[in-house]
Amino acid sequence: MTRTLLVASAIAMLLAPHAFAADLAMPHIHTKAPPVAVDPTYNWSGFYAGLNIGYGWGRSATTTDFIDSGGGALLSSSAGTFNLNGVTGGGQLGYNWQREMVVLGLEADFQGSGQKGRLDALCAGAPDGLQDGICTPGHRGDNTFDPALPVALNLTQKLDWFGTVRGRLGVAVTPRVLLYGTGGLAYGRISTSGSVSAINVTGSPGSGDNLAFTPVAASFSSSTTKVGWSAGAGIEGAFADNWSARLEYLYVDLGTVSGSLTTPVIALSGAPLVVGYRSHITDNILRFGVNYRFSGT
C-alpha cells in the first residue's frame, strides 16, 4: 500500500510541470489587415481646355444637273455619293457641373480639316446612228451628219474647317471615368471647285461648209459657310488631378451647298449649257483628346 502511494506521488510530480507550463502558454495576438487603398473622390466640375486629333469619314451626296439656258429645260441629271475623308485636329474648351454621379457640361470646339473628295459626271453624246446628244447638238451635212460629243464635269469638294457648340450629359461610372452623350450646333466651310469640258460641233446646216470641232472649257470655285447639327458620345478618364484623356465619336450634318455655272458649251437650243450641283454634306469623326481642368479635385 505504501509503495503504491509513493509511485502515484512520483507520477503526479512529473506531470505537474507540464500542466503548469500549459497554463502559462502565450496568448494569441490578433492583428488587423492593412486598409485597402481607395481612390479619393474626384469631381469633374470646373472650366477645362484641351487639344484633339482625329479622322473624318465625310460624305457628299451630290446631284449634278445639265440645263439648257434657252428654255430652262433639264437635259440630264445624275446623283452620286463620294467620300470626303481626311485628318482633323483642333481644340476645345468647356465647363462641367457635377452632382453626385451626373455630370452636365457645355463645350465648344474648332477644327481644321484635310477632308476632300471628287466626283465625275457626264452628259452623254449622241448614241450610235443619231445626230444629237442628250445635252448638245450634232451637225447635219449634205450627205451625212457629225454626231454630238459628250460633256464632262469634274467636281472637287473640301471641308476646310468646322466647329461645334454642344451640351454634354454624362455619368461618372467611377470617380475618374466619365461616359457621356453630346449634341448641339455645328458649322463649317465647304469649298467646291470644278471644270466643264466639251467639243462644240458646228457648221452650215445641210452642207459640209464651215464644219468645226471646237474644244471649250470652263471652271468655277466657291466657298460656303453652313450651319447644321451634331451628335455623338465619348468616354473620358482622369489620369491626374487636373488632366484627362478622352475618345469621342461625333456625327456632323452641315446641310446642303449648291451652285451653277454658265458654260461656253452649246446646248440643244443653241443657247449656252448651264451646269449645276447640289451637295448634302455629312461627317463621321473619331478623335482622341486631352483636357486640362482649371481646378483640383
Coordinates of N, CA and C in Angstrom, one line a residue, residues 63-181:
T63 N -26.1 65.8 -106.4 CA -26.8 65.7 -107.7 C -26.3 66.8 -108.6
T64 N -26.0 66.4 -109.9 CA -25.5 67.3 -110.9 C -26.6 67.4 -112.0
D65 N -26.7 68.6 -112.5 CA -27.8 68.9 -113.5 C -27.1 69.6 -114.7
F66 N -27.6 69.2 -115.9 CA -27.2 69.9 -117.1 C -28.5 70.5 -117.7
I67 N -28.5 71.9 -117.8 CA -29.7 72.6 -118.1 C -29.5 73.5 -119.4
D68 N -30.4 73.5 -120.3 CA -30.4 74.3 -121.5 C -30.9 75.7 -121.1
S69 N -30.0 76.7 -121.1 CA -30.4 78.0 -120.7 C -31.4 78.7 -121.7
G70 N -31.6 78.1 -122.9 CA -32.5 78.7 -123.8 C -33.9 78.6 -123.4
G71 N -34.3 77.6 -122.7 CA -35.7 77.5 -122.2 C -35.8 76.9 -120.8
G72 N -34.6 76.7 -120.2 CA -34.6 76.2 -118.8 C -34.9 74.7 -118.7
A73 N -34.8 74.0 -119.8 CA -35.1 72.5 -119.8 C -34.0 71.8 -119.1
L74 N -34.4 70.8 -118.2 CA -33.4 70.0 -117.6 C -33.1 68.8 -118.6
L75 N -31.9 68.8 -119.1 CA -31.5 67.9 -120.1 C -31.0 66.6 -119.5
S76 N -30.3 66.6 -118.4 CA -29.7 65.4 -117.8 C -29.5 65.7 -116.3
S77 N -29.7 64.7 -115.5 CA -29.4 64.8 -114.0 C -28.9 63.5 -113.5
S78 N -27.9 63.5 -112.6 CA -27.4 62.3 -112.0 C -27.1 62.5 -110.6
A79 N -27.2 61.5 -109.8 CA -27.0 61.6 -108.4 C -25.9 60.5 -108.0
G80 N -25.0 60.9 -107.1 CA -24.0 60.0 -106.6 C -23.5 60.5 -105.2
T81 N -22.7 59.6 -104.6 CA -22.1 59.9 -103.3 C -20.6 59.7 -103.4
F82 N -19.9 60.6 -102.9 CA -18.4 60.4 -102.8 C -17.9 60.8 -101.4
N83 N -16.7 60.2 -101.1 CA -16.1 60.4 -99.8 C -15.4 61.7 -99.7
L84 N -15.5 62.3 -98.4 CA -14.7 63.4 -98.0 C -13.9 63.0 -96.8
N85 N -12.8 62.3 -97.0 CA -12.0 61.7 -95.9 C -10.7 62.5 -95.7
G86 N -10.3 62.5 -94.4 CA -9.1 63.1 -94.1 C -8.9 63.4 -92.6
V87 N -7.7 63.9 -92.2 CA -7.4 64.1 -90.8 C -8.0 65.4 -90.3
T88 N -8.4 65.4 -89.1 CA -9.0 66.6 -88.4 C -8.2 66.9 -87.2
G89 N -8.1 68.1 -86.7 CA -7.4 68.5 -85.5 C -7.8 69.8 -85.0
G90 N -7.8 70.1 -83.7 CA -8.1 71.4 -83.2 C -8.2 71.4 -81.7
G91 N -9.0 72.3 -81.2 CA -9.0 72.5 -79.7 C -10.4 72.6 -79.2
Q92 N -10.6 72.5 -77.9 CA -12.0 72.6 -77.3 C -11.8 73.2 -75.9
L93 N -12.9 73.8 -75.5 CA -13.0 74.4 -74.2 C -14.4 74.2 -73.7
G94 N -14.6 74.2 -72.4 CA -15.9 73.9 -71.8 C -16.0 74.1 -70.3
Y95 N -17.1 73.7 -69.8 CA -17.4 73.8 -68.4 C -18.3 72.6 -68.0
N96 N -17.9 72.0 -66.8 CA -18.7 70.9 -66.3 C -19.3 71.2 -65.0
W97 N -20.5 70.7 -64.7 CA -21.2 70.7 -63.4 C -21.4 69.3 -63.0
Q98 N -21.0 68.9 -61.8 CA -21.2 67.5 -61.3 C -22.1 67.6 -60.1
R99 N -23.1 66.7 -60.1 CA -23.9 66.5 -58.9 C -24.1 65.0 -58.7
E100 N -23.4 64.5 -57.6 CA -23.3 63.1 -57.4 C -22.7 62.4 -58.6
M101 N -23.4 61.4 -59.3 CA -22.8 60.8 -60.4 C -23.0 61.5 -61.7
V102 N -24.0 62.4 -61.8 CA -24.4 63.0 -63.0 C -23.5 64.3 -63.3
V103 N -23.0 64.4 -64.6 CA -22.2 65.5 -65.0 C -22.9 66.2 -66.2
L104 N -23.1 67.4 -66.0 CA -23.7 68.3 -67.1 C -22.5 69.2 -67.6
G105 N -22.5 69.4 -68.9 CA -21.5 70.3 -69.5 C -21.9 71.0 -70.7
L106 N -21.1 72.0 -71.0 CA -21.2 72.8 -72.3 C -19.8 73.0 -72.9
E107 N -19.7 72.6 -74.2 CA -18.4 72.6 -74.8 C -18.5 73.2 -76.2
A108 N -17.4 74.0 -76.6 CA -17.3 74.5 -77.9 C -15.9 74.0 -78.5
D109 N -15.9 73.7 -79.8 CA -14.6 73.3 -80.4 C -14.5 73.8 -81.8
F110 N -13.2 73.9 -82.2 CA -13.0 74.4 -83.6 C -11.9 73.5 -84.2
Q111 N -12.1 73.1 -85.5 CA -11.3 72.1 -86.1 C -10.8 72.5 -87.4
G112 N -9.5 72.3 -87.7 CA -9.0 72.3 -89.1 C -9.2 71.0 -89.7
S113 N -9.4 70.9 -91.0 CA -9.7 69.6 -91.7 C -9.0 69.5 -93.0
G114 N -8.6 68.3 -93.3 CA -8.0 67.9 -94.6 C -8.9 67.0 -95.4
Q115 N -10.2 67.0 -95.1 CA -11.1 66.1 -95.8 C -11.5 66.7 -97.1
K116 N -11.4 65.8 -98.2 CA -11.7 66.3 -99.5 C -12.1 65.0 -100.4
G117 N -12.7 65.3 -101.5 CA -13.1 64.2 -102.4 C -13.5 64.8 -103.8
R118 N -13.8 63.9 -104.7 CA -14.1 64.3 -106.1 C -15.2 63.4 -106.7
L119 N -15.9 64.1 -107.6 CA -17.0 63.4 -108.4 C -16.8 63.7 -109.8
D120 N -17.0 62.8 -110.7 CA -17.0 63.0 -112.2 C -18.4 62.7 -112.7
A121 N -19.0 63.6 -113.5 CA -20.3 63.4 -114.1 C -20.2 63.6 -115.6
L122 N -21.1 63.0 -116.4 CA -21.0 63.0 -117.8 C -22.4 63.2 -118.4
C123 N -22.6 64.1 -119.4 CA -23.8 64.2 -120.2 C -23.4 63.5 -121.5
A124 N -24.1 62.5 -121.9 CA -23.7 61.6 -123.0 C -23.8 62.3 -124.3
G125 N -23.0 61.9 -125.3 CA -23.1 62.4 -126.6 C -24.1 61.6 -127.4
A126 N -24.1 61.7 -128.7 CA -25.1 61.1 -129.5 C -24.9 59.6 -129.5
P127 N -26.0 58.8 -129.3 CA -25.9 57.4 -129.5 C -25.6 57.0 -130.9
D128 N -25.2 55.8 -131.1 CA -24.8 55.3 -132.5 C -26.0 55.5 -133.4
G129 N -25.8 56.1 -134.6 CA -26.8 56.3 -135.6 C -27.6 57.6 -135.4
L130 N -27.4 58.4 -134.4 CA -28.2 59.6 -134.2 C -27.3 60.8 -134.2
Q131 N -27.9 62.0 -134.5 CA -27.1 63.2 -134.7 C -26.9 63.9 -133.4
D132 N -27.9 64.1 -132.6 CA -27.8 64.9 -131.4 C -27.6 64.1 -130.1
G133 N -26.9 64.7 -129.2 CA -26.7 64.0 -127.9 C -27.8 64.4 -126.9
I134 N -27.6 64.1 -125.6 CA -28.5 64.4 -124.6 C -28.5 65.9 -124.3
C135 N -27.3 66.5 -124.4 CA -27.1 67.9 -124.0 C -26.7 68.8 -125.2
T136 N -26.1 68.3 -126.2 CA -25.5 69.1 -127.3 C -26.0 68.6 -128.6
P137 N -26.0 69.5 -129.6 CA -26.4 69.1 -131.0 C -25.2 68.6 -131.8
G138 N -25.5 67.8 -132.7 CA -24.5 67.4 -133.8 C -24.7 68.3 -135.0
H139 N -24.1 67.9 -136.1 CA -24.2 68.7 -137.3 C -24.7 67.9 -138.5
R140 N -25.7 68.4 -139.2 CA -26.3 67.7 -140.3 C -25.6 68.3 -141.6
G141 N -24.8 67.5 -142.3 CA -24.2 67.9 -143.5 C -25.1 67.7 -144.8
D142 N -24.4 67.6 -145.9 CA -25.2 67.4 -147.2 C -25.6 65.9 -147.4
N143 N -24.7 65.1 -147.0 CA -24.9 63.6 -147.2 C -24.9 62.8 -145.9
T144 N -24.4 63.4 -144.9 CA -24.3 62.6 -143.6 C -24.3 63.6 -142.5
F145 N -24.1 63.1 -141.3 CA -24.1 64.0 -140.1 C -22.9 63.7 -139.2
D146 N -22.6 64.7 -138.4 CA -21.5 64.5 -137.5 C -22.1 64.5 -136.1
P147 N -22.0 63.4 -135.3 CA -22.7 63.2 -134.0 C -22.2 64.2 -133.0
A148 N -23.1 64.5 -132.0 CA -22.7 65.3 -130.9 C -21.7 64.5 -129.9
L149 N -20.9 65.2 -129.2 CA -19.9 64.6 -128.4 C -20.3 64.9 -126.9
P150 N -19.8 64.1 -125.9 CA -20.2 64.2 -124.5 C -19.7 65.5 -123.9
V151 N -20.4 65.9 -122.7 CA -19.9 67.0 -121.9 C -19.5 66.4 -120.6
A152 N -18.3 66.7 -120.1 CA -17.7 66.2 -118.9 C -17.6 67.2 -117.8
L153 N -18.0 66.8 -116.6 CA -18.0 67.7 -115.4 C -17.1 67.0 -114.3
N154 N -16.1 67.7 -113.8 CA -15.3 67.3 -112.7 C -15.5 68.2 -111.5
L155 N -15.9 67.6 -110.4 CA -16.3 68.4 -109.2 C -15.4 67.9 -108.0
T156 N -14.8 68.9 -107.3 CA -14.0 68.6 -106.1 C -14.6 69.4 -105.0
Q157 N -14.7 68.8 -103.8 CA -15.1 69.4 -102.6 C -14.2 69.2 -101.5
K158 N -14.1 70.2 -100.6 CA -13.2 70.1 -99.4 C -13.9 70.7 -98.2
L159 N -13.8 70.1 -97.1 CA -14.3 70.6 -95.8 C -13.0 71.4 -95.2
D160 N -13.0 72.7 -95.3 CA -11.9 73.5 -94.9 C -11.7 73.5 -93.4
W161 N -12.8 73.8 -92.6 CA -12.8 73.8 -91.2 C -14.2 73.6 -90.7
F162 N -14.4 73.3 -89.4 CA -15.7 73.2 -88.8 C -15.6 73.4 -87.3
G163 N -16.7 73.6 -86.7 CA -16.7 73.7 -85.2 C -18.1 73.3 -84.7
T164 N -18.2 73.2 -83.4 CA -19.5 72.8 -82.8 C -19.6 73.6 -81.5
V165 N -20.9 73.7 -81.1 CA -21.2 74.2 -79.7 C -22.2 73.2 -79.2
R166 N -21.9 72.4 -78.2 CA -22.7 71.3 -77.8 C -22.9 71.2 -76.2
G167 N -24.0 70.6 -75.9 CA -24.2 70.3 -74.5 C -23.7 68.9 -74.3
R168 N -23.4 68.5 -73.0 CA -22.9 67.2 -72.7 C -23.7 66.7 -71.4
L169 N -24.0 65.4 -71.4 CA -24.7 64.8 -70.3 C -24.0 63.5 -70.1
G170 N -23.4 63.3 -68.9 CA -22.7 62.1 -68.6 C -22.9 61.5 -67.2
V171 N -22.4 60.3 -67.0 CA -22.4 59.6 -65.8 C -21.0 59.2 -65.4
A172 N -20.6 59.5 -64.2 CA -19.3 59.1 -63.7 C -19.4 57.7 -63.2
V173 N -19.1 56.7 -64.0 CA -19.3 55.3 -63.6 C -18.3 54.9 -62.5
T174 N -17.2 55.6 -62.5 CA -16.3 55.6 -61.3 C -15.9 57.0 -61.1
P175 N -15.3 57.4 -59.9 CA -14.9 58.8 -59.7 C -14.1 59.4 -60.9
R176 N -13.3 58.6 -61.5 CA -12.4 59.1 -62.5 C -12.7 58.7 -64.0
V177 N -13.8 58.0 -64.2 CA -14.2 57.6 -65.6 C -15.6 58.1 -65.9
L178 N -15.7 58.9 -67.0 CA -17.0 59.5 -67.4 C -17.4 59.0 -68.7
L179 N -18.7 58.5 -68.8 CA -19.3 58.2 -70.0 C -20.4 59.3 -70.3
Y180 N -20.4 59.8 -71.6 CA -21.3 60.9 -71.9 C -21.8 60.9 -73.3
G181 N -22.9 61.5 -73.5 CA -23.5 61.8 -74.8 C -23.5 63.3 -75.0

